[in-house]
Tab-separated table of C-alpha atoms and ligand atoms in Angstrom:
chain	number	residue	atom	x	y	z
E	181	MET	CA	16.241	108.498	-28.201
E	182	THR	CA	18.113	105.497	-29.477
E	183	ASP	CA	16.840	103.119	-32.595
E	184	ARG	CA	16.793	99.762	-31.585
E	185	TYR	CA	15.927	98.210	-35.279
E	186	LEU	CA	19.011	100.207	-36.809
E	187	GLU	CA	21.338	98.822	-33.882
E	188	PHE	CA	19.626	95.251	-34.002
E	189	ALA	CA	20.542	95.525	-37.378
E	190	ASN	CA	23.582	96.335	-37.632
E	191	SER	CA	24.693	94.022	-34.939
E	192	GLY	CA	26.398	90.524	-35.732
E	193	LEU	CA	23.243	88.370	-34.909
E	194	GLY	CA	20.588	90.973	-35.525
E	195	GLY	CA	22.736	91.918	-39.307
E	196	TRP	CA	22.249	87.883	-39.942
E	197	MET	CA	18.652	87.779	-39.138
E	198	VAL	CA	18.094	90.633	-40.746
E	199	GLY	CA	19.082	89.933	-44.440
E	200	ALA	CA	18.015	85.852	-43.896
E	201	LEU	CA	14.446	87.321	-43.228
E	202	GLY	CA	14.837	90.064	-46.360
E	203	LEU	CA	14.375	93.172	-44.187
E	204	PRO	CA	15.638	96.334	-44.774
E	205	LYS	CA	19.039	97.272	-42.987
E	206	PRO	CA	19.732	101.304	-42.681
E	207	ALA	CA	23.061	101.828	-42.403
E	208	PRO	CA	24.375	103.942	-39.905
E	209	LEU	CA	25.313	107.454	-40.762
E	210	GLN	CA	28.568	108.991	-40.542
E	211	ARG	CA	28.223	112.296	-39.216
E	212	ARG	CA	30.932	114.869	-38.514
E	213	ALA	CA	31.423	113.601	-34.920
E	214	GLU	CA	31.543	110.315	-36.315
E	215	ALA	CA	33.787	110.805	-39.273
E	216	GLY	CA	36.382	112.387	-37.349
E	217	ALA	CA	39.326	112.449	-38.577
E	218	ALA	CA	39.118	109.770	-41.130
E	219	ALA	CA	41.583	109.810	-43.932
E	220	LEU	CA	39.683	111.214	-46.718
E	221	GLN	CA	38.990	109.334	-50.041
E	222	PRO	CA	39.304	110.942	-53.583
E	223	LEU	CA	36.725	112.538	-55.159
E	224	LEU	CA	36.179	112.485	-58.788
E	225	LEU	CA	34.933	115.053	-61.037
E	226	ASP	CA	33.882	114.212	-65.016
E	227	SER	CA	31.820	115.880	-67.002
E	228	ALA	CA	29.404	115.745	-69.973
E	229	GLY	CA	31.399	117.898	-71.993
E	230	GLY	CA	34.093	120.779	-71.370
E	231	GLY	CA	32.899	120.734	-67.588
E	232	ARG	CA	32.916	124.522	-66.134
E	233	MET	CA	33.297	123.151	-62.149
E	234	GLY	CA	37.162	122.344	-62.503
E	235	PRO	CA	38.702	125.143	-60.452
E	236	VAL	CA	36.016	125.624	-57.820
E	237	LEU	CA	36.600	121.941	-57.273
E	238	GLU	CA	39.799	122.029	-57.222
E	239	ARG	CA	39.526	124.652	-54.034
E	240	VAL	CA	37.017	122.611	-52.439
E	241	ALA	CA	38.985	120.026	-52.457
E	242	ALA	CA	42.235	121.381	-51.511
E	243	ALA	CA	40.494	122.889	-48.607
E	244	SER	CA	38.888	119.669	-47.462
E	245	GLY	CA	42.122	117.487	-47.728
E	246	ALA	CA	40.780	115.233	-50.502
E	247	PRO	CA	42.494	114.334	-53.585
E	248	LEU	CA	40.789	115.210	-56.800
E	249	ARG	CA	40.386	112.744	-59.534
E	250	ARG	CA	39.411	113.339	-63.265
E	251	ARG	CA	39.341	109.845	-64.620
E	252	TRP	CA	37.675	107.062	-63.139
E	253	SER	CA	39.521	103.726	-62.326
E	254	ALA	CA	37.744	100.722	-61.247
E	255	ASP	CA	40.580	100.168	-58.511
E	256	GLU	CA	39.558	103.247	-56.526
E	257	ARG	CA	36.547	104.430	-54.169
E	258	TYR	CA	35.515	107.721	-54.343
E	259	GLY	CA	34.413	109.662	-51.260
E	260	GLY	CA	32.617	111.613	-53.780
E	261	LEU	CA	31.198	112.171	-56.879
E	262	VAL	CA	30.851	115.463	-59.000
E	263	PHE	CA	29.444	115.200	-62.627
E	264	ASP	CA	28.920	118.110	-64.475
E	265	ALA	CA	25.745	117.478	-66.777
E	266	SER	CA	25.702	121.167	-67.613
E	267	ASP	CA	26.116	120.359	-71.411
E	268	CYS	CA	23.697	117.933	-71.848
E	269	ILE	CA	21.418	119.602	-73.662
E	270	ASP	CA	19.533	116.700	-75.938
E	271	VAL	CA	18.883	113.347	-75.414
E	272	ALA	CA	21.720	112.591	-77.434
E	273	SER	CA	24.332	114.185	-75.117
E	274	ALA	CA	22.237	113.172	-72.168
E	275	ARG	CA	23.354	109.412	-72.630
E	276	ALA	CA	26.765	110.814	-70.856
E	277	LEU	CA	24.644	110.302	-67.542
E	278	TYR	CA	24.412	106.711	-67.885
E	279	ALA	CA	27.988	105.679	-69.603
E	280	PHE	CA	29.137	107.691	-66.242
E	281	PHE	CA	26.665	106.746	-63.657
E	282	HIS	CA	26.336	103.191	-64.860
E	283	GLN	CA	30.339	102.583	-64.299
E	284	ALA	CA	31.089	105.013	-61.301
E	285	VAL	CA	27.694	104.415	-59.339
E	286	ARG	CA	29.714	101.238	-57.639
E	287	SER	CA	32.535	102.755	-56.659
E	288	VAL	CA	31.042	105.042	-54.332
E	289	ALA	CA	32.684	104.524	-51.055
E	290	GLU	CA	30.242	103.701	-48.079
E	291	HIS	CA	28.714	107.165	-47.065
E	292	GLY	CA	29.997	108.245	-50.227
E	293	ARG	CA	27.976	111.572	-51.940
E	294	ILE	CA	26.960	112.373	-55.490
E	295	VAL	CA	26.258	115.310	-56.811
E	296	VAL	CA	24.972	116.422	-60.508
E	297	ILE	CA	25.384	120.025	-61.706
E	298	GLY	CA	23.002	121.551	-64.014
E	299	THR	CA	22.291	124.607	-65.609
E	300	PRO	CA	18.650	126.196	-64.386
E	301	PRO	CA	16.432	124.809	-66.692
E	302	GLU	CA	15.017	128.807	-67.846
E	303	GLN	CA	18.928	129.525	-68.547
E	304	ALA	CA	18.944	126.612	-71.377
E	305	ALA	CA	19.207	127.438	-75.022
E	306	THR	CA	16.489	125.023	-76.077
E	307	ALA	CA	13.335	123.460	-75.749
E	308	GLU	CA	15.116	120.275	-75.593
E	309	ALA	CA	18.122	121.011	-73.476
E	310	GLU	CA	15.590	122.474	-70.852
E	311	ALA	CA	13.639	119.397	-70.957
E	312	ILE	CA	16.566	117.341	-70.190
E	313	GLN	CA	18.056	119.764	-66.992
E	314	ARG	CA	15.032	119.969	-65.683
E	315	GLY	CA	14.640	115.885	-66.212
E	316	LEU	CA	17.959	115.566	-63.905
E	317	GLU	CA	15.346	116.316	-60.627
E	318	GLY	CA	14.353	112.915	-62.313
E	319	PHE	CA	17.421	111.613	-62.387
E	320	VAL	CA	18.440	111.999	-59.025
E	321	ARG	CA	16.021	111.513	-56.874
E	322	SER	CA	15.841	108.281	-58.542
E	323	LEU	CA	19.773	107.593	-57.935
E	324	ALA	CA	19.206	109.267	-54.234
E	325	LYS	CA	16.617	105.944	-53.971
E	326	GLU	CA	19.176	103.272	-55.574
E	327	ALA	CA	22.486	104.478	-53.461
E	328	ARG	CA	21.630	103.220	-50.370
E	329	ARG	CA	24.756	102.993	-47.731
E	330	GLY	CA	24.788	106.161	-46.582
E	331	ILE	CA	24.880	108.166	-50.019
E	332	GLY	CA	24.016	110.903	-50.548
E	333	VAL	CA	23.015	111.857	-54.059
E	334	GLN	CA	21.860	116.224	-54.684
E	335	LEU	CA	21.188	118.193	-57.859
E	336	LEU	CA	22.978	121.377	-58.020
E	337	TYR	CA	21.776	123.683	-60.269
E	338	VAL	CA	24.417	126.709	-61.131
E	339	ALA	CA	23.634	129.398	-62.690
E	340	LEU	CA	25.903	129.793	-65.987
E	341	GLY	CA	28.942	132.316	-64.524
E	342	ASP	CA	28.440	131.797	-61.337
E	343	GLU	CA	30.027	128.670	-60.314
E	344	GLU	CA	32.414	130.491	-57.913
E	345	ALA	CA	28.946	130.864	-55.659
E	346	ALA	CA	28.829	127.450	-55.519
E	347	ALA	CA	32.112	126.306	-53.375
E	348	SER	CA	30.001	126.608	-49.928
E	349	THR	CA	27.199	124.368	-51.023
E	350	LEU	CA	29.668	121.320	-52.697
E	351	ASP	CA	31.888	121.591	-49.294
E	352	PHE	CA	28.526	121.098	-47.483
E	353	LEU	CA	26.999	118.573	-50.186
E	354	LEU	CA	30.105	116.925	-50.283
E	355	SER	CA	31.179	116.410	-46.159
E	356	PRO	CA	29.989	114.234	-43.571
E	357	ARG	CA	27.766	117.070	-42.423
E	358	SER	CA	25.201	116.672	-44.962
E	359	ALA	CA	24.523	112.881	-43.455
E	360	TYR	CA	20.613	113.083	-43.577
E	361	VAL	CA	20.256	115.603	-46.668
E	362	SER	CA	19.386	113.044	-49.913
E	363	GLY	CA	17.246	113.946	-53.335
E	364	GLN	CA	17.614	117.390	-52.988
E	365	VAL	CA	17.677	120.411	-55.520
E	366	VAL	CA	19.830	123.357	-54.523
E	367	ARG	CA	20.176	126.601	-57.054
E	368	VAL	CA	23.228	128.399	-56.713
E	369	SER	CA	23.776	132.025	-58.562
E	370	ALA	CA	25.744	135.237	-58.019
E	371	PRO	CA	25.505	136.739	-53.492
E	372	GLN	CA	25.170	140.328	-53.695
E	373	VAL	CA	28.033	140.358	-51.069
E	374	ALA	CA	31.016	137.988	-51.930
E	375	GLY	CA	31.749	136.300	-48.999
E	376	ASP	CA	35.215	134.408	-48.184
E	377	GLN	CA	34.956	130.798	-47.782
E	378	ARG	CA	36.999	130.769	-45.616
E	379	LEU	CA	35.951	132.505	-42.854
E	380	GLY	CA	33.326	130.338	-40.698
E	381	HIS	CA	30.821	131.414	-38.049
E	382	ALA	CA	33.774	132.676	-35.477
E	383	GLY	CA	32.723	136.365	-33.583
E	384	ARG	CA	29.505	136.115	-35.643
E	385	HIS	CA	26.480	137.371	-33.431
E	386	VAL	CA	23.816	134.629	-34.029
E	387	LEU	CA	20.313	134.611	-32.822
E	388	VAL	CA	18.307	130.914	-32.470
E	389	THR	CA	15.040	131.244	-30.994
E	390	GLY	CA	13.348	127.806	-29.175
E	391	ALA	CA	16.807	127.161	-28.066
E	392	SER	CA	16.492	125.642	-24.803
E	393	ARG	CA	15.909	121.891	-26.236
E	394	GLY	CA	15.920	119.838	-29.001
E	395	ILE	CA	16.668	121.246	-32.379
E	396	GLY	CA	17.100	124.461	-30.808
E	397	GLU	CA	19.731	122.923	-28.719
E	398	ALA	CA	21.727	121.566	-31.175
E	399	ILE	CA	21.845	124.769	-33.456
E	400	VAL	CA	23.009	126.741	-30.429
E	401	ARG	CA	25.671	124.045	-29.508
E	402	LEU	CA	27.009	124.099	-33.233
E	403	PHE	CA	27.281	127.669	-33.640
E	404	ALA	CA	28.892	128.072	-29.831
E	405	ALA	CA	31.823	125.024	-31.063
E	406	GLU	CA	32.103	127.296	-34.323
E	407	GLY	CA	32.834	130.509	-32.258
E	408	ALA	CA	29.644	132.594	-32.705
E	409	GLN	CA	28.263	134.575	-30.253
E	410	VAL	CA	24.815	132.676	-29.764
E	411	THR	CA	21.589	134.508	-28.161
E	412	ALA	CA	19.704	131.502	-27.121
E	413	LEU	CA	16.178	132.122	-27.014
E	414	ASP	CA	13.079	130.139	-25.028
E	415	VAL	CA	10.197	130.923	-23.681
E	416	PRO	CA	10.544	132.145	-19.403
E	417	ALA	CA	9.520	128.900	-18.185
E	418	ALA	CA	12.511	127.524	-20.045
E	419	ARG	CA	14.788	129.557	-18.314
E	420	GLU	CA	16.268	126.956	-16.154
E	421	ASP	CA	17.322	124.938	-19.124
E	422	LEU	CA	18.713	127.945	-21.195
E	423	GLU	CA	20.929	129.023	-18.131
E	424	LYS	CA	22.542	125.561	-17.534
E	425	LEU	CA	23.303	125.933	-21.951
E	426	ALA	CA	24.490	129.620	-20.837
E	427	GLY	CA	26.457	128.056	-17.985
E	428	GLU	CA	28.198	125.139	-20.160
E	429	LEU	CA	28.578	127.306	-23.296
E	430	GLY	CA	28.892	130.699	-22.641
E	431	VAL	CA	25.919	132.154	-24.780
E	432	ARG	CA	23.668	134.848	-23.965
E	433	PRO	CA	20.263	133.380	-22.334
E	434	LEU	CA	17.015	135.459	-23.481
E	435	GLY	CA	13.689	134.178	-21.770
E	436	LEU	CA	11.102	135.857	-24.016
E	437	ASP	CA	8.081	134.423	-25.383
E	438	ILE	CA	8.373	135.003	-29.492
E	439	THR	CA	4.230	135.970	-29.429
E	440	ALA	CA	4.278	138.438	-26.447
E	441	PRO	CA	3.386	142.175	-27.583
E	442	GLU	CA	6.666	143.123	-26.580
E	443	ALA	CA	8.959	140.858	-28.404
E	444	GLY	CA	9.741	143.022	-31.449
E	445	GLN	CA	10.871	145.397	-29.437
E	446	ALA	CA	13.057	143.343	-26.532
E	447	LEU	CA	14.498	141.856	-29.750
E	448	VAL	CA	15.508	144.726	-31.299
E	449	THR	CA	16.934	146.025	-27.845
E	450	ALA	CA	18.901	142.269	-27.796
E	451	ALA	CA	20.518	142.900	-31.351
E	452	ARG	CA	21.556	146.250	-31.012
E	453	ALA	CA	23.132	145.074	-27.750
E	454	ALA	CA	24.987	142.644	-30.042
E	455	GLY	CA	25.590	145.187	-32.434
E	456	GLY	CA	23.077	143.599	-34.869
E	457	PHE	CA	22.697	140.133	-35.588
E	458	ASP	CA	24.508	138.151	-38.817
E	459	VAL	CA	21.985	134.964	-38.706
E	460	VAL	CA	18.545	134.766	-36.953
E	461	VAL	CA	17.206	131.042	-37.304
E	462	HIS	CA	13.816	130.988	-36.354
E	463	ASN	CA	13.064	127.363	-34.837
E	464	ALA	CA	10.608	127.860	-32.014
E	465	GLY	CA	7.918	125.608	-33.079
E	466	ILE	CA	4.681	123.854	-31.072
E	467	THR	CA	2.310	121.770	-32.387
E	468	ARG	CA	-1.534	121.171	-31.330
E	469	ASP	CA	-2.470	118.073	-33.296
E	470	ARG	CA	-6.103	117.650	-34.022
E	471	THR	CA	-8.615	116.806	-37.022
E	472	LEU	CA	-9.764	120.431	-38.318
E	473	ALA	CA	-13.199	119.424	-37.216
E	474	ARG	CA	-12.452	119.035	-33.608
E	475	MET	CA	-9.694	121.449	-33.560
E	476	ASP	CA	-10.830	124.615	-31.306
E	477	ALA	CA	-9.808	128.341	-31.921
E	478	ARG	CA	-7.027	128.140	-29.536
E	479	GLU	CA	-4.901	125.699	-30.959
E	480	TRP	CA	-5.437	126.901	-34.264
E	481	ASP	CA	-4.496	130.375	-33.258
E	482	SER	CA	-1.331	129.333	-31.069
E	483	VAL	CA	0.217	127.309	-33.584
E	484	MET	CA	-0.561	129.853	-36.708
E	485	ALA	CA	1.080	132.760	-33.804
E	486	VAL	CA	4.488	130.817	-33.217
E	487	ASN	CA	5.288	128.758	-35.904
E	488	LEU	CA	4.585	131.788	-38.573
E	489	GLY	CA	3.025	135.331	-37.090
E	490	ALA	CA	5.619	135.752	-34.456
E	491	PRO	CA	8.665	134.903	-36.925
E	492	LEU	CA	7.261	137.114	-39.506
E	493	ALA	CA	6.604	139.961	-37.368
E	494	LEU	CA	9.898	139.333	-35.635
E	495	THR	CA	11.826	139.681	-38.644
E	496	ARG	CA	10.196	142.822	-40.349
E	497	ALA	CA	11.109	144.451	-36.888
E	498	LEU	CA	14.551	143.187	-37.345
E	499	GLN	CA	14.922	144.670	-40.649
E	500	GLU	CA	12.854	147.747	-39.979
E	501	ALA	CA	15.481	148.866	-37.294
E	502	GLY	CA	18.207	147.924	-39.030
E	503	ALA	CA	19.566	144.761	-36.486
E	504	ILE	CA	20.340	142.453	-39.600
E	505	ARG	CA	23.840	143.188	-40.486
E	506	ARG	CA	25.398	143.153	-44.258
E	507	ASN	CA	25.428	139.765	-45.497
E	508	GLY	CA	23.155	138.615	-43.122
E	509	ARG	CA	21.098	135.260	-42.979
E	510	ILE	CA	18.097	134.272	-42.052
E	511	VAL	CA	16.667	130.740	-41.905
E	512	ALA	CA	13.513	129.314	-40.410
E	513	VAL	CA	12.591	125.657	-39.590
E	514	SER	CA	10.011	124.697	-41.760
E	515	SER	CA	8.741	120.844	-41.797
E	516	LEU	CA	7.975	117.948	-44.641
E	517	SER	CA	4.085	118.210	-42.918
E	518	GLY	CA	4.024	121.256	-44.733
E	519	VAL	CA	5.205	119.972	-47.871
E	520	ALA	CA	3.332	117.067	-47.619
E	521	GLY	CA	0.574	117.671	-45.219
E	522	ASN	CA	-0.431	115.923	-42.278
E	523	MET	CA	-3.409	114.021	-40.609
E	524	GLY	CA	-4.343	116.440	-38.167
E	525	GLN	CA	-2.137	119.100	-38.557
E	526	THR	CA	-3.962	121.289	-41.021
E	527	ASN	CA	-2.927	124.102	-38.482
E	528	TYR	CA	0.996	123.280	-38.518
E	529	ALA	CA	1.320	122.387	-42.220
E	530	LEU	CA	-0.344	125.701	-42.916
E	531	SER	CA	2.296	127.389	-40.881
E	532	LYS	CA	5.423	125.462	-41.956
E	533	ALA	CA	4.080	125.383	-45.794
E	534	GLY	CA	3.696	129.441	-45.089
E	535	TRP	CA	7.299	129.406	-44.623
E	536	ILE	CA	7.887	128.044	-48.164
E	537	GLY	CA	6.144	131.126	-49.609
E	538	ALA	CA	7.326	133.736	-46.935
E	539	VAL	CA	11.346	132.823	-48.317
E	540	HIS	CA	10.195	132.595	-51.224
E	541	ARG	CA	9.004	136.238	-51.310
E	542	LEU	CA	11.487	137.909	-48.821
E	543	ALA	CA	14.251	136.778	-50.577
E	544	LYS	CA	12.697	138.169	-53.746
E	545	ASP	CA	11.809	141.711	-52.206
E	546	GLY	CA	15.229	141.749	-50.404
E	547	LEU	CA	15.824	142.181	-46.693
E	548	GLY	CA	19.371	144.428	-46.685
E	549	GLU	CA	22.776	143.965	-48.328
E	550	GLY	CA	23.142	140.784	-48.946
E	551	VAL	CA	20.575	139.511	-46.506
E	552	THR	CA	19.388	135.670	-47.478
E	553	ILE	CA	16.425	134.212	-46.038
E	554	ASN	CA	16.362	130.136	-46.412
E	555	ALA	CA	13.963	127.475	-44.844
E	556	VAL	CA	14.708	124.419	-43.788
E	557	ALA	CA	12.362	121.267	-43.935
E	558	PRO	CA	12.911	118.404	-41.527
E	559	GLY	CA	11.759	114.755	-41.668
E	560	PHE	CA	10.867	112.938	-38.470
E	561	ILE	CA	13.957	114.217	-36.068
E	562	GLU	CA	15.069	112.092	-33.245
E	563	THR	CA	13.452	114.679	-30.593
E	564	ARG	CA	11.211	114.663	-27.646
E	565	MET	CA	8.553	116.135	-29.927
E	566	THR	CA	9.151	112.761	-32.240
E	567	ALA	CA	9.489	110.495	-29.081
E	568	ALA	CA	5.805	111.499	-28.056
E	569	ILE	CA	4.275	109.647	-31.129
E	570	PRO	CA	2.858	106.495	-30.875
E	571	PHE	CA	4.780	103.920	-31.295
E	572	ALA	CA	3.465	102.274	-35.037
E	573	ILE	CA	2.994	106.034	-36.405
E	574	ARG	CA	6.646	106.424	-34.842
E	575	GLU	CA	8.392	103.578	-36.795
E	576	ALA	CA	6.605	104.085	-39.781
E	577	GLY	CA	7.782	107.888	-40.048
E	578	ARG	CA	11.186	106.774	-39.326
E	579	ARG	CA	11.785	103.951	-42.157
E	580	MET	CA	9.760	105.425	-44.706
E	581	ASN	CA	12.655	107.417	-46.287
E	582	SER	CA	16.114	106.424	-48.555
E	583	MET	CA	18.440	106.280	-45.207
E	584	GLY	CA	15.675	104.280	-43.339
E	585	GLN	CA	16.360	105.581	-40.200
E	586	GLY	CA	15.162	109.255	-38.486
E	587	GLY	CA	17.471	111.903	-38.647
E	588	SER	CA	18.863	113.822	-35.491
E	589	PRO	CA	18.654	117.183	-34.587
E	590	VAL	CA	22.577	117.818	-35.466
E	591	ASP	CA	21.441	117.207	-38.863
E	592	VAL	CA	19.355	119.992	-38.889
E	593	ALA	CA	21.702	122.397	-37.537
E	594	GLU	CA	24.283	121.096	-39.807
E	595	THR	CA	22.674	122.568	-42.464
E	596	ILE	CA	21.232	125.347	-41.023
E	597	ALA	CA	24.816	126.410	-40.894
E	598	TRP	CA	25.781	125.828	-44.589
E	599	LEU	CA	22.909	128.154	-45.486
E	600	ALA	CA	24.016	130.575	-42.645
E	601	HIS	CA	27.609	130.569	-43.861
E	602	PRO	CA	29.222	133.940	-44.777
E	603	ALA	CA	30.031	132.442	-48.683
E	604	SER	CA	26.559	130.788	-49.346
E	605	GLY	CA	24.841	134.253	-50.188
E	606	GLY	CA	24.206	132.536	-53.612
E	607	VAL	CA	21.700	130.312	-51.957
E	608	ASN	CA	18.701	132.495	-51.345
E	609	GLY	CA	14.928	132.049	-51.185
E	610	GLN	CA	15.169	128.132	-50.768
E	611	VAL	CA	13.699	125.534	-48.746
E	612	VAL	CA	15.916	122.191	-48.589
E	613	ARG	CA	14.932	119.114	-46.690
E	614	VAL	CA	16.605	117.488	-44.188
E	615	CYS	CA	14.472	113.991	-44.140
E	616	GLY	CA	16.920	111.298	-46.155
E	617	GLN	CA	14.987	111.932	-48.679
E	618	SER	CA	11.480	110.935	-47.280
E	619	LEU	CA	8.764	109.669	-49.221
E	620	LEU	CA	6.758	111.738	-48.077
E	621	GLY	CA	5.447	114.586	-50.214
E	622	ALA	CA	8.349	113.469	-52.619
Z	968	NAD	P1	10.957	120.970	-29.531
Z	968	NAD	O1	9.598	121.098	-28.387
Z	968	NAD	O2	12.030	119.945	-28.591
Z	968	NAD	O3	11.613	122.720	-29.200
Z	968	NAD	C1	10.505	123.364	-29.593
Z	968	NAD	C2	11.098	125.140	-28.635
Z	968	NAD	O4	10.337	126.144	-29.045
Z	968	NAD	C3	10.801	124.315	-27.086
Z	968	NAD	O5	12.389	124.859	-25.851
Z	968	NAD	C4	10.008	125.743	-26.612
Z	968	NAD	O6	9.809	125.893	-25.650
Z	968	NAD	C5	10.190	126.549	-27.571
Z	968	NAD	N1	9.223	127.845	-28.169
Z	968	NAD	C6	7.653	127.229	-28.183
Z	968	NAD	N2	6.885	128.389	-28.341
Z	968	NAD	C7	8.049	129.291	-28.274
Z	968	NAD	C8	7.297	130.501	-27.816
Z	968	NAD	N3	5.969	131.401	-28.083
Z	968	NAD	N4	8.584	131.539	-27.847
Z	968	NAD	C9	9.831	131.232	-27.869
Z	968	NAD	N5	10.200	129.928	-27.676
Z	968	NAD	C10	8.652	128.848	-27.793
Z	968	NAD	O7	10.590	120.891	-30.502
Z	968	NAD	P2	11.624	120.567	-32.066
Z	968	NAD	O8	11.337	119.025	-32.412
Z	968	NAD	O9	13.025	120.538	-31.280
Z	968	NAD	O10	11.311	121.126	-33.119
Z	968	NAD	C11	11.856	122.090	-33.342
Z	968	NAD	C12	11.506	122.762	-34.569
Z	968	NAD	O11	11.480	122.048	-35.531
Z	968	NAD	C13	9.794	123.504	-34.469
Z	968	NAD	O12	9.835	124.532	-35.494
Z	968	NAD	C14	9.214	121.927	-35.099
Z	968	NAD	O13	8.309	122.846	-35.962
Z	968	NAD	C15	10.587	122.122	-36.261
Z	968	NAD	N6	10.299	120.631	-36.658
Z	968	NAD	C16	10.603	119.102	-35.854
Z	968	NAD	C17	10.531	117.934	-36.303
Z	968	NAD	C18	11.045	116.850	-35.821
Z	968	NAD	O14	10.991	115.930	-36.195
Z	968	NAD	N7	10.937	116.770	-34.370
Z	968	NAD	C19	10.012	117.698	-37.491
Z	968	NAD	C20	9.652	119.016	-38.389
Z	968	NAD	C21	10.415	120.073	-38.520
């Protein structure tokens, strides 16, 4: 669905009017498709002390083709700034953040990226060091609100000694693929199975539920474009759309209601036919919105079953059947409603917040050798689901984030593709918001 305000504010006359009236002017985001083969601006790496990210960032920069600089220059525009704040261990040394960003933040190009590296606070040696490392969250979330111009700002806690594990995450956070991700905190530690950063999704077996339209369709398209063998699942009633997608992309359609009693067995059979799944994306979801006092039991039950009960049961069935391959990935689609709560969505928010607990627990318990489980929590994404929201509420949802606009289904798909990457094994049990740094639940 088109965002008329965004288009208007970025047109000649519209831009002038918006400026004259003092209205916000959201910058059109630059995603992978728009960035295309544009020349890459240099990345700048600096640190508060010795720094520990040099070798890994050198490799990330070399793979992307962006030159890497080690010294700030007022004459350059940077596509990305990476500041290693691991050595900020007290109030005095934390001043390095001010010293660096005070100057450098203005040198970030439009659509640029900022990543602050920290040490997981619990690994800090003293209470003051833990305070500063935890404080980085506040710093990053505030800087993200100041950045504007389509610039994303994130905090990456890298466990000491596990710097190599951060490559796939740095690659994502510094790329146009993370266009609608900002103000996020991601933790990286040693993976159980070290995946090769150079490998992509080609040849991997990917299951996507709720695949016939919206976010699910975008996920299918992205994995198919990367050469994965995709099983696209949706309810039998969506068979026509699924067949169309299959004809166009060569994906395998699977008409199945995930809440059906036979769903577990059917999926295990599909997994065996594919030689096991490398990636499972639990995207199917429904809303049945009504204030709790008016909600009928069927509305409660169906949302809980589709959004949480069935995908949890299917995860268990696949795991018990050994149908998730070594170094496999499970990614669930949660929601900002689960983080912030939403009027009329007690059922939906419970099911979506449920995933925050589920990924935490299942990651800890383990699902197989090198298998990770994470969730993405989309904010306002332009789909049929959000097009159906009344105008005023839709406008508010769109604008109430640091990017001043809704996201696109492809933004969610890109984030899932990063979490599902063979080299992302160091990211486990986490929830990453794809919300342009929404003000809700912040
Ligand atoms: P959508 O309604 O366009 O697509 C959902 C798909 O899931 C549909 O194709 C539907 O047929 C399928 N589905 C529903 N019940 C199913 C079942 N029992 N078995 C198999 N498939 C089933 O919605 P969307 O906006 O693309 O949302 C996709 C996911 O993202 C959902 O989990 C949703 O809760 C979540 N989400 C969306 C937004 C947003 O802004 N659109 C925000 C946050 C989270």
